[in-house]
Short mmCIF file of C-alpha atoms and ligand atoms in Angstrom, two decimals:
data_model
loop_
_atom_site.label_atom_id
_atom_site.label_comp_id
_atom_site.label_asym_id
_atom_site.label_seq_id
_atom_site.Cartn_x
_atom_site.Cartn_y
_atom_site.Cartn_z
CA UNK A 395 87.25 111.48 107.77
CA UNK A 396 86.58 115.09 108.68
CA UNK A 397 88.35 117.59 106.34
CA UNK A 398 89.95 119.43 109.30
CA UNK A 399 91.58 116.15 110.42
CA UNK A 400 92.96 115.68 106.89
CA UNK A 401 94.39 119.22 106.87
CA UNK A 402 95.84 118.71 110.37
CA UNK A 403 97.46 115.41 109.26
CA UNK A 404 98.92 117.06 106.13
CA UNK A 405 100.33 119.96 108.20
CA UNK A 406 101.72 117.55 110.82
CA UNK A 407 103.41 115.45 108.09
CA UNK A 408 104.88 118.55 106.44
CA UNK A 409 106.20 119.90 109.77
CA UNK A 410 107.69 116.48 110.63
CA UNK A 411 109.35 116.25 107.19
CA UNK A 412 110.66 119.82 107.45
CA UNK A 413 112.04 119.21 110.94
CA UNK A 414 113.73 116.00 109.75
CA UNK A 415 115.27 117.80 106.73
CA UNK A 416 116.45 120.69 108.91
CA UNK A 417 117.93 118.35 111.51
CA UNK A 418 119.72 116.38 108.76
CA UNK A 419 121.08 119.56 107.25
CA UNK A 420 122.40 120.66 110.68
CA UNK A 421 124.04 117.25 111.18
CA UNK A 422 125.71 117.51 107.76
CA UNK A 423 126.94 121.00 108.65
CA UNK A 424 128.51 119.83 111.94
CA UNK A 425 130.09 116.87 110.14
CA UNK A 426 131.63 119.08 107.45
CA UNK A 427 132.91 121.53 110.12
CA UNK A 428 134.49 118.59 111.97
CA UNK A 429 136.12 117.50 108.66
CA UNK A 430 137.39 121.03 108.16
CA UNK A 431 138.89 120.96 111.70
CA UNK A 432 140.52 117.59 110.94
CA UNK A 433 142.13 119.07 107.80
CA UNK A 434 143.62 121.90 109.88
CA UNK A 435 144.86 119.36 112.43
CA UNK A 436 146.58 117.40 109.62
CA UNK A 437 148.25 120.58 108.36
CA UNK A 438 149.31 121.48 111.91
CA UNK A 439 150.81 118.00 112.27
CA UNK A 440 152.77 118.35 109.03
CA UNK A 441 154.04 121.73 110.12
CA UNK A 442 155.04 120.35 113.52
CA UNK A 443 156.95 117.48 111.95
CA UNK A 444 158.81 119.90 109.60
CA UNK A 445 159.73 122.09 112.57
CA UNK A 446 160.95 119.13 114.59
CA UNK A 447 163.24 118.14 111.70
CA UNK A 448 164.53 121.73 111.42
CA UNK A 449 165.12 121.88 115.19
CA UNK A 450 167.04 118.65 115.13
CA UNK A 451 169.15 119.98 112.24
CA UNK A 452 169.95 123.19 114.09
CA UNK A 453 171.21 121.25 117.12
CA UNK A 454 168.27 121.90 119.33
CA UNK A 455 168.60 125.69 119.52
CA UNK A 456 165.56 127.93 119.42
CA UNK A 457 164.37 128.72 115.92
CA UNK A 458 165.12 132.07 114.46
CA UNK A 459 162.52 134.25 112.73
CA UNK A 460 163.61 133.68 109.11
CA UNK A 461 163.58 129.86 109.21
CA UNK A 462 160.27 129.96 111.05
CA UNK A 463 158.82 132.22 108.37
CA UNK A 464 160.15 130.00 105.60
CA UNK A 465 158.66 126.85 107.10
CA UNK A 466 155.37 128.52 107.83
CA UNK A 467 155.07 130.11 104.41
CA UNK A 468 154.47 126.66 102.89
CA UNK A 469 151.23 126.49 104.83
CA UNK A 470 150.06 130.07 105.25
CA UNK A 471 147.63 131.72 102.87
CA UNK A 472 147.22 135.43 103.61
CA UNK A 473 143.71 136.34 104.69
CA UNK A 474 142.61 132.70 104.77
CA UNK A 475 144.98 130.64 106.82
CA UNK A 476 147.70 131.46 109.41
CA UNK A 477 150.24 129.29 111.19
CA UNK A 478 151.14 129.93 114.85
CA UNK A 479 153.92 128.66 117.08
CA UNK A 480 154.03 128.49 120.85
CA UNK A 481 157.67 128.11 121.78
CA UNK A 482 158.58 126.72 125.22
CA UNK A 483 158.48 129.43 127.91
CA UNK A 484 157.44 132.09 125.36
CA UNK A 485 154.46 134.39 125.98
CA UNK A 486 151.74 134.44 123.34
CA UNK A 487 151.68 132.86 119.92
CA UNK A 488 154.31 133.70 117.28
CA UNK A 489 152.88 134.33 113.82
CA UNK A 490 154.74 132.90 110.85
CA UNK A 491 154.47 136.27 109.15
CA UNK A 492 156.03 137.96 112.17
CA UNK A 493 154.72 139.33 115.47
CA UNK A 494 152.87 137.67 118.33
CA UNK A 495 149.22 137.42 119.28
CA UNK A 496 147.40 136.65 122.52
CA UNK A 497 144.49 134.30 121.95
CA UNK A 498 143.76 132.89 125.42
CA UNK A 499 141.39 130.11 124.30
CA UNK A 500 143.87 128.87 121.68
CA UNK A 501 146.82 129.07 124.10
CA UNK A 502 144.87 127.16 126.74
CA UNK A 503 143.89 124.52 124.16
CA UNK A 504 147.50 124.16 122.99
CA UNK A 505 148.76 123.87 126.58
CA UNK A 506 146.29 121.13 127.34
CA UNK A 507 146.36 119.42 123.94
CA UNK A 508 147.40 115.79 123.61
CA UNK A 509 148.15 116.00 119.95
CA UNK A 510 151.78 114.94 120.03
CA UNK A 511 153.55 113.69 116.89
CA UNK A 512 154.69 110.70 118.93
CA UNK A 513 151.12 109.60 119.51
CA UNK A 514 149.12 107.99 116.66
CA UNK A 515 147.25 110.55 114.62
CA UNK A 516 143.91 111.29 116.26
CA UNK A 517 141.44 114.03 115.56
CA UNK A 518 139.83 113.99 118.99
CA UNK A 519 140.65 117.22 120.82
CA UNK A 520 143.07 118.37 118.09
CA UNK A 521 140.83 121.05 116.61
CA UNK A 522 139.15 124.10 118.10
CA UNK A 523 136.53 126.60 116.99
CA UNK A 524 137.55 130.28 117.24
CA UNK A 525 135.08 133.11 117.63
CA UNK A 526 134.64 135.91 115.11
CA UNK A 527 136.78 138.30 117.24
CA UNK A 528 139.57 135.75 117.64
CA UNK A 529 139.65 135.09 113.89
CA UNK A 530 139.79 138.85 113.21
CA UNK A 531 142.67 139.23 115.73
CA UNK A 532 144.64 136.76 113.59
CA UNK A 533 144.02 138.78 110.40
CA UNK A 534 141.33 136.41 109.12
CA UNK A 535 137.81 137.47 108.08
CA UNK A 536 135.69 138.20 111.17
CA UNK A 537 133.85 134.89 110.89
CA UNK A 538 134.19 131.57 112.65
CA UNK A 539 137.74 130.09 112.49
CA UNK A 540 138.85 126.48 112.80
CA UNK A 541 142.18 125.72 114.47
CA UNK A 542 144.14 122.45 114.06
CA UNK A 543 146.59 121.69 116.90
CA UNK A 544 149.81 119.65 117.07
CA UNK A 545 152.65 119.37 119.63
CA UNK A 546 156.07 117.73 119.61
CA UNK A 547 158.93 117.28 122.05
CA UNK A 548 162.36 118.50 121.01
CA UNK A 549 165.55 116.56 121.87
CA UNK A 550 166.17 118.92 124.83
CA UNK A 551 162.86 117.81 126.34
CA UNK A 552 161.03 121.09 125.66
CA UNK A 553 157.51 120.89 124.23
CA UNK A 554 156.70 122.94 121.10
CA UNK A 555 153.19 123.64 120.00
CA UNK A 556 151.88 124.48 116.55
CA UNK A 557 148.43 125.71 115.44
CA UNK A 558 147.04 126.24 111.95
CA UNK A 559 143.95 128.48 111.87
CA UNK A 560 141.71 128.79 108.80
CA UNK A 561 138.64 130.93 108.40
CA UNK A 562 135.55 128.71 108.07
CA UNK A 563 133.66 131.52 106.33
CA UNK A 564 133.31 129.62 103.09
CA UNK A 565 132.08 126.45 104.84
CA UNK A 566 129.68 128.44 106.96
CA UNK A 567 128.36 130.37 103.94
CA UNK A 568 127.90 127.12 102.04
CA UNK A 569 126.04 125.62 105.00
CA UNK A 570 123.84 128.68 105.34
CA UNK A 571 123.00 128.54 101.66
CA UNK A 572 122.23 124.81 101.95
CA UNK A 573 120.01 125.47 105.00
CA UNK A 574 118.26 128.28 103.13
CA UNK A 575 117.75 125.91 100.18
CA UNK A 576 116.23 123.30 102.51
CA UNK A 577 113.90 125.88 104.07
CA UNK A 578 112.93 127.29 100.67
CA UNK A 579 112.23 123.91 99.09
CA UNK A 580 110.32 122.91 102.25
CA UNK A 581 108.19 126.04 102.06
CA UNK A 582 107.54 125.66 98.32
CA UNK A 583 106.68 121.96 98.55
CA UNK A 584 104.51 122.39 101.65
CA UNK A 585 102.77 125.34 100.01
CA UNK A 586 102.08 123.22 96.92
CA UNK A 587 100.86 120.25 98.97
CA UNK A 588 98.60 122.49 101.04
CA UNK A 589 97.28 124.31 97.98
CA UNK A 590 96.47 121.08 96.12
CA UNK A 591 95.12 119.51 99.33
CA UNK A 592 92.79 122.46 99.89
CA UNK A 593 91.69 122.35 96.25
CA UNK A 594 90.96 118.62 96.52
CA UNK A 595 89.10 119.13 99.79
CA UNK A 596 87.04 121.95 98.31
CA UNK A 597 86.17 119.80 95.32
CA UNK A 598 85.28 116.90 97.62
CA UNK A 599 83.12 119.16 99.78
CA UNK A 600 81.33 120.48 96.69
CA UNK A 601 80.74 116.91 95.52
CA UNK A 602 79.43 115.95 98.98
CA UNK A 603 77.06 118.91 98.97
CA UNK A 604 75.89 117.96 95.47
CA UNK A 605 75.44 114.31 96.47
CA UNK A 606 73.49 115.44 99.54
CA UNK A 607 71.24 117.65 97.41
CA UNK A 608 70.69 114.80 94.96
CA UNK A 609 69.83 112.39 97.80
CA UNK A 610 67.35 114.90 99.23
CA UNK A 611 65.80 115.43 95.76
CA UNK A 612 65.55 111.63 95.31
CA UNK A 613 63.94 111.24 98.74
CA UNK A 614 61.45 114.02 97.96
CA UNK A 615 60.62 112.48 94.57
CA UNK A 616 60.18 109.02 96.13
CA UNK A 617 57.94 110.50 98.83
CA UNK A 618 55.87 112.35 96.23
CA UNK A 619 55.51 109.15 94.21
CA UNK A 620 54.44 107.27 97.33
CA UNK A 621 51.90 109.96 98.13
CA UNK A 622 50.49 109.92 94.59
CA UNK A 623 50.30 106.14 94.71
CA UNK A 624 48.62 106.18 98.13
CA UNK A 625 46.20 108.77 96.81
CA UNK A 626 45.36 106.63 93.80
CA UNK A 627 44.95 103.55 95.98
CA UNK A 628 42.59 105.45 98.24
CA UNK A 629 40.58 106.46 95.18
CA UNK A 630 40.64 102.85 94.06
CA UNK A 631 39.39 101.69 97.47
CA UNK A 632 36.57 104.23 97.41
CA UNK A 633 35.72 103.27 93.84
CA UNK A 634 35.69 99.55 94.69
CA UNK A 635 33.44 100.16 97.71
CA UNK A 636 31.07 102.28 95.64
CA UNK A 637 30.93 99.75 92.80
CA UNK A 638 30.37 96.90 95.27
CA UNK A 639 27.48 98.81 96.75
CA UNK A 640 25.92 99.65 93.39
CA UNK A 641 26.42 96.17 91.94
CA UNK A 642 24.90 94.32 94.89
CA UNK A 643 21.33 95.44 94.05
CA UNK A 644 21.24 94.30 90.39
CA UNK A 645 23.16 91.19 91.41
CA UNK A 646 20.49 90.37 93.97
CA UNK A 647 17.86 90.74 91.24
CA UNK A 648 19.81 88.42 88.88
CA UNK A 649 20.19 85.78 91.60
CA UNK A 650 16.50 86.06 92.53
CA UNK A 651 15.33 85.71 88.95
CA UNK A 652 17.72 82.81 88.25
CA UNK A 653 16.50 81.00 91.36
CA UNK A 654 12.91 81.53 90.16
CA UNK A 655 13.81 80.10 86.77
CA UNK A 656 15.70 77.06 88.07
CA UNK A 657 12.72 74.82 88.96
CA UNK A 658 11.01 75.73 85.68
CA UNK A 659 13.83 74.51 83.45
CA UNK A 660 14.62 71.23 85.18
CA UNK A 661 13.27 69.37 82.14
CA UNK A 662 15.53 71.25 79.69
CA UNK A 663 19.07 70.13 80.48
CA UNK A 664 20.73 72.92 78.46
CA UNK A 665 18.69 75.69 80.10
CA UNK A 666 19.25 74.08 83.52
CA UNK A 667 23.05 74.19 82.93
CA UNK A 668 22.78 77.85 81.85
CA UNK A 669 20.82 78.81 84.98
CA UNK A 670 23.32 76.87 87.15
CA UNK A 671 26.18 78.77 85.43
CA UNK A 672 24.45 82.10 86.09
CA UNK A 673 24.04 81.23 89.77
CA UNK A 674 27.62 79.98 90.04
CA UNK A 675 29.10 83.12 88.46
CA UNK A 676 26.94 85.50 90.49
CA UNK A 677 28.03 83.67 93.65
CA UNK A 678 31.58 84.15 92.48
CA UNK A 679 31.01 87.86 91.88
CA UNK A 680 29.52 88.20 95.37
CA UNK A 681 32.53 86.40 96.90
CA UNK A 682 35.01 88.54 95.05
CA UNK A 683 33.19 91.74 95.99
CA UNK A 684 33.11 90.65 99.63
CA UNK A 685 36.82 89.84 99.58
CA UNK A 686 37.63 93.17 97.92
CA UNK A 687 35.61 95.06 100.47
CA UNK A 688 37.52 93.28 103.23
CA UNK A 689 40.79 94.43 101.67
CA UNK A 690 39.51 97.96 101.05
CA UNK A 691 38.54 98.23 104.73
CA UNK A 692 42.08 97.15 105.71
CA UNK A 693 41.11 93.61 106.77
CA UNK A 694 43.11 90.45 106.06
CA UNK A 695 41.96 87.94 103.45
CA UNK A 696 40.64 84.62 104.71
CA UNK A 697 43.43 82.18 104.04
CA UNK A 698 43.13 78.52 103.04
CA UNK A 699 45.86 76.04 102.17
CA UNK A 700 45.61 75.71 98.41
CA UNK A 701 47.47 73.66 95.81
CA UNK A 702 49.11 76.21 93.44
CA UNK A 703 48.39 73.99 90.41
CA UNK A 704 44.67 73.96 91.24
CA UNK A 705 44.76 77.77 91.38
CA UNK A 706 46.52 77.96 88.02
CA UNK A 707 44.08 75.55 86.36
CA UNK A 708 41.05 77.34 87.80
CA UNK A 709 42.33 80.72 86.58
CA UNK A 710 42.96 79.38 83.07
CA UNK A 711 39.51 77.82 82.94
CA UNK A 712 37.94 81.15 83.94
CA UNK A 713 39.48 82.96 80.94
CA UNK A 714 39.53 80.17 78.37
CA UNK A 715 36.40 81.45 76.58
CA UNK A 716 38.03 84.89 76.09
CA UNK A 717 41.12 83.27 74.54
CA UNK A 718 38.99 81.10 72.30
CA UNK A 719 37.09 84.18 71.08
CA UNK A 720 40.27 85.90 69.86
CA UNK A 721 42.09 82.75 68.74
CA UNK A 722 44.94 82.82 71.26
CA UNK A 723 46.18 79.52 72.73
CA UNK A 724 46.31 79.30 76.51
CA UNK A 725 47.64 76.44 78.63
CA UNK A 726 49.16 75.57 81.97
CA UNK A 727 52.60 74.02 81.88
CA UNK A 728 52.50 70.69 83.66
CA UNK A 729 55.26 71.06 86.24
CA UNK A 730 56.39 69.05 89.23
CA UNK A 731 54.41 69.24 92.45
CA UNK A 732 54.63 72.56 94.30
CA UNK A 733 54.02 73.11 98.02
CA UNK A 734 50.64 74.50 99.12
CA UNK A 735 50.22 78.24 99.56
CA UNK A 736 48.04 80.04 102.12
CA UNK A 737 45.63 82.27 100.20
CA UNK A 738 42.13 83.52 99.55
CA UNK A 739 41.74 81.46 96.38
CA UNK A 740 39.04 83.73 94.86
CA UNK A 741 41.27 86.78 95.15
CA UNK A 742 44.39 85.02 93.93
CA UNK A 743 42.50 83.49 91.01
CA UNK A 744 41.39 87.02 90.15
CA UNK A 745 45.00 88.26 90.24
CA UNK A 746 46.05 85.43 87.89
CA UNK A 747 43.06 86.14 85.65
CA UNK A 748 44.25 89.77 85.29
CA UNK A 749 47.72 88.61 84.24
CA UNK A 750 46.23 86.12 81.75
CA UNK A 751 43.87 88.74 80.29
CA UNK A 752 46.73 91.22 79.82
CA UNK A 753 48.70 88.49 78.03
CA UNK A 754 45.68 87.71 75.85
CA UNK A 755 45.25 91.41 74.97
CA UNK A 756 48.92 91.64 73.97
CA UNK A 757 48.73 88.65 71.57
CA UNK A 758 47.46 88.56 68.02
CA UNK A 759 45.37 85.61 66.84
CA UNK A 760 47.51 82.47 66.86
CA UNK A 761 49.59 83.74 69.80
CA UNK A 762 50.52 81.59 72.79
CA UNK A 763 50.13 82.20 76.51
CA UNK A 764 51.27 79.82 79.22
CA UNK A 765 50.85 79.76 82.98
CA UNK A 766 53.52 77.82 84.79
CA UNK A 767 53.91 77.05 88.49
CA UNK A 768 57.55 76.87 89.53
CA UNK A 769 59.38 76.37 92.80
CA UNK A 770 62.18 78.93 93.01
CA UNK A 771 64.39 79.34 96.09
CA UNK A 772 61.76 77.70 98.30
CA UNK A 773 59.10 80.12 96.98
CA UNK A 774 56.17 79.38 94.70
CA UNK A 775 56.12 81.36 91.45
CA UNK A 776 53.17 81.70 89.04
CA UNK A 777 54.67 82.74 85.70
CA UNK A 778 52.49 83.98 82.85
CA UNK A 779 54.40 84.16 79.57
CA UNK A 780 53.13 85.45 76.25
CA UNK A 781 54.58 85.97 72.77
CA UNK A 782 52.66 89.19 72.19
CA UNK A 783 53.71 92.78 71.51
CA UNK A 784 56.00 92.91 74.54
CA UNK A 785 56.42 95.70 77.08
CA UNK A 786 58.99 98.50 77.28
CA UNK A 787 61.10 98.69 80.47
CA UNK A 788 59.49 102.09 81.26
CA UNK A 789 55.95 100.69 80.93
CA UNK A 790 56.97 97.61 82.95
CA UNK A 791 58.18 99.87 85.78
CA UNK A 792 54.82 101.67 85.87
CA UNK A 793 52.54 98.75 85.00
CA UNK A 794 51.21 98.20 88.54
CA UNK A 795 50.46 101.90 89.04
CA UNK A 796 46.69 102.47 89.48
CA UNK A 797 45.16 103.88 86.27
CA UNK A 798 48.31 103.32 84.20
CA UNK A 799 47.33 101.91 80.83
CA UNK A 800 48.61 101.98 77.27
CA UNK A 801 45.33 100.73 75.91
CA UNK A 802 42.97 103.07 74.05
CA UNK A 803 40.19 104.69 76.04
CA UNK A 804 37.34 102.32 76.66
CA UNK A 805 39.61 99.30 76.30
CA UNK A 806 41.59 99.42 79.51
CA UNK A 807 41.16 101.08 82.89
CA UNK A 808 44.70 100.56 84.13
CA UNK A 809 43.35 98.87 87.26
CA UNK A 810 43.97 95.17 86.53
CA UNK A 811 47.58 95.02 87.70
CA UNK A 812 47.07 97.60 90.47
CA UNK A 813 44.33 95.42 91.99
CA UNK A 814 46.39 92.26 91.44
CA UNK A 815 49.33 93.86 93.19
CA UNK A 816 47.20 94.81 96.19
CA UNK A 817 45.89 91.26 96.37
CA UNK A 818 49.40 89.81 96.17
CA UNK A 819 50.74 92.27 98.78
CA UNK A 820 47.96 91.18 101.15
CA UNK A 821 49.36 87.67 100.70
CA UNK A 822 52.92 88.85 101.52
CA UNK A 823 53.95 88.14 97.94
CA UNK A 824 55.39 90.09 94.99
CA UNK A 825 54.18 90.85 91.49
CA UNK A 826 56.49 91.80 88.61
CA UNK A 827 56.00 92.45 84.92
CA UNK A 828 59.02 92.49 82.61
CA UNK A 829 60.01 92.01 78.99
CA UNK A 830 60.79 88.36 78.24
CA UNK A 831 64.49 87.62 78.17
CA UNK A 832 65.79 86.44 74.78
CA UNK A 833 62.32 86.14 73.20
CA UNK A 834 59.44 88.29 72.04
CA UNK A 835 56.71 88.97 74.56
CA UNK A 836 56.20 89.62 78.24
CA UNK A 837 56.62 87.69 81.45
CA UNK A 838 54.45 88.49 84.47
CA UNK A 839 55.04 86.68 87.74
CA UNK A 840 53.47 86.40 91.15
CA UNK A 841 55.71 84.94 93.85
CA UNK A 842 54.24 83.64 97.13
CA UNK A 843 55.58 81.96 100.24
CA UNK A 844 54.58 78.32 100.67
CA UNK A 845 52.58 77.53 103.81
CA UNK A 846 55.75 76.34 105.61
CA UNK A 847 57.41 79.79 105.48
CA UNK A 848 54.29 82.02 105.30
CA UNK A 849 54.09 84.77 107.90
CA UNK A 850 50.68 86.49 107.86
CA UNK A 851 50.58 90.28 107.78
CA UNK A 852 50.90 91.78 111.29
N1 LIG B 221 51.41 90.90 79.00
C1 LIG B 221 51.56 92.20 78.71
N2 LIG B 221 52.07 92.57 77.50
C2 LIG B 221 52.22 93.87 77.20
N3 LIG B 221 51.88 94.89 78.02
C3 LIG B 221 51.35 94.58 79.21
C4 LIG B 221 51.17 93.25 79.63
N4 LIG B 221 50.66 93.26 80.87
C5 LIG B 221 50.53 94.56 81.22
N5 LIG B 221 50.92 95.36 80.23
C6 LIG B 221 50.92 96.82 80.23
O1 LIG B 221 50.59 97.27 81.53
C7 LIG B 221 49.50 98.18 81.46
C8 LIG B 221 48.69 98.11 82.72
O2 LIG B 221 48.03 96.85 82.81
P1 LIG B 221 46.72 96.74 83.66
O3 LIG B 221 46.27 95.34 83.60
O4 LIG B 221 46.95 97.34 84.98
O5 LIG B 221 45.74 97.71 82.90
P2 LIG B 221 45.05 97.49 81.48
O6 LIG B 221 45.22 96.07 81.06
O7 LIG B 221 45.59 98.52 80.59
O8 LIG B 221 43.58 97.78 81.82
P3 LIG B 221 42.56 96.77 82.49
O9 LIG B 221 43.31 95.72 83.13
O10 LIG B 221 41.75 97.56 83.41
O11 LIG B 221 41.75 96.24 81.33
C9 LIG B 221 48.80 97.77 80.21
O12 LIG B 221 48.06 98.86 79.67
C10 LIG B 221 49.93 97.39 79.29
O13 LIG B 221 50.53 98.53 78.70
MG1 LIG B 222 44.66 94.47 82.40
#
């Protein structure tokens, strides 16, 4: 959500809440003014009923000033409330305290009022708001006045009208103060909400900027790492090509000499086996070099359907003499049948040999190394496990990096796993090295697709 939309929503909510509070306050004010008017109407009614009784007692004659004043004095409060009488046929309104006043709006309301004592008490139309000037003309504070109206019919059939007018100054002041309180609390709370909202937004923006900078830094670091890796791989490719070129000449000489020797040692079975082994291994070296060169030139390995257990056994046989030399036990774990994989078996054997040799290097005499073929989630996994020195998580993360080695100079080149990884990647597989879980040692695994789900590299 964009920050400006959040701010707009907050402001809209605050305005809506403020408007609702202000409207409610106004409604309360009108209701209390209406109540105030009803109170005046009740007083006017009481006054009218007292006057009717007095009129009846005086035989229906018009009321004199003193009795009127006496009756009115029970209601009147100087400066706050006045009582007024409109006698039949009289002009203006007689004040209880003496004198008459002309208040046209009040006279008109009294003339038209249906607020008779005979009728059931009803507030509707029995109160009237007076203007500031009208209130002042009646000796009340020059603020809004509220008039309550009542009428009654005397025994002679004449209609008498009574009004009680009270200044609504106190009510109005109270309402104004309440409205001011609503506005003030609205302003304070909206100010607080906006201030905290802006603070939160600023903090969020800062965090977003920071997260963005971190993401950029991560991307740059990852790109740099990729470039360094690509650079090292290019060096590796060039190195492999150069070595292949240099090795081919002496290799040719070895093969030539061995072939010359072969017919001469036919009689000596031991020498014949040795010469055959030399020829077999040189052929193997030539095949591996050819396969490596294909990879280095960006070609695809020649794939054959191979039984994973045959691969595992062949790899173990290739390194057995090294294990025997240092007194480390090596074995394949007899597992259930695994589906065939599509691979260049020379290259994959070489990758497994590298894992086995690393395991051998990590073990002391008497150590154990196993190579197991497992079927995991429809994939074929070659798992080499050793009980050697183990590997730290940091070294495991860098183990397949070209030239990364923890071995002393002259002992390791740091190329074994890098080459194995390239081989495995060319077979659309994965290679991982990790500390063994719950036991001493290391676990290295190559995972390949079986032939049924193998998709060759595009
Ligand atoms: N089974 C293992 N146990 C402990 N450490 C290992 C194991 N396999 C790999 N490593 C670590 O990974 C590093 C890189 O291995 P890699 O095979 O690429 O190079 P190397 O063995 O050091 O050298 P080279 O293979 O050229 O002789 C090793 O130096 C070692 O620190
Ligand atoms: Mg190695």
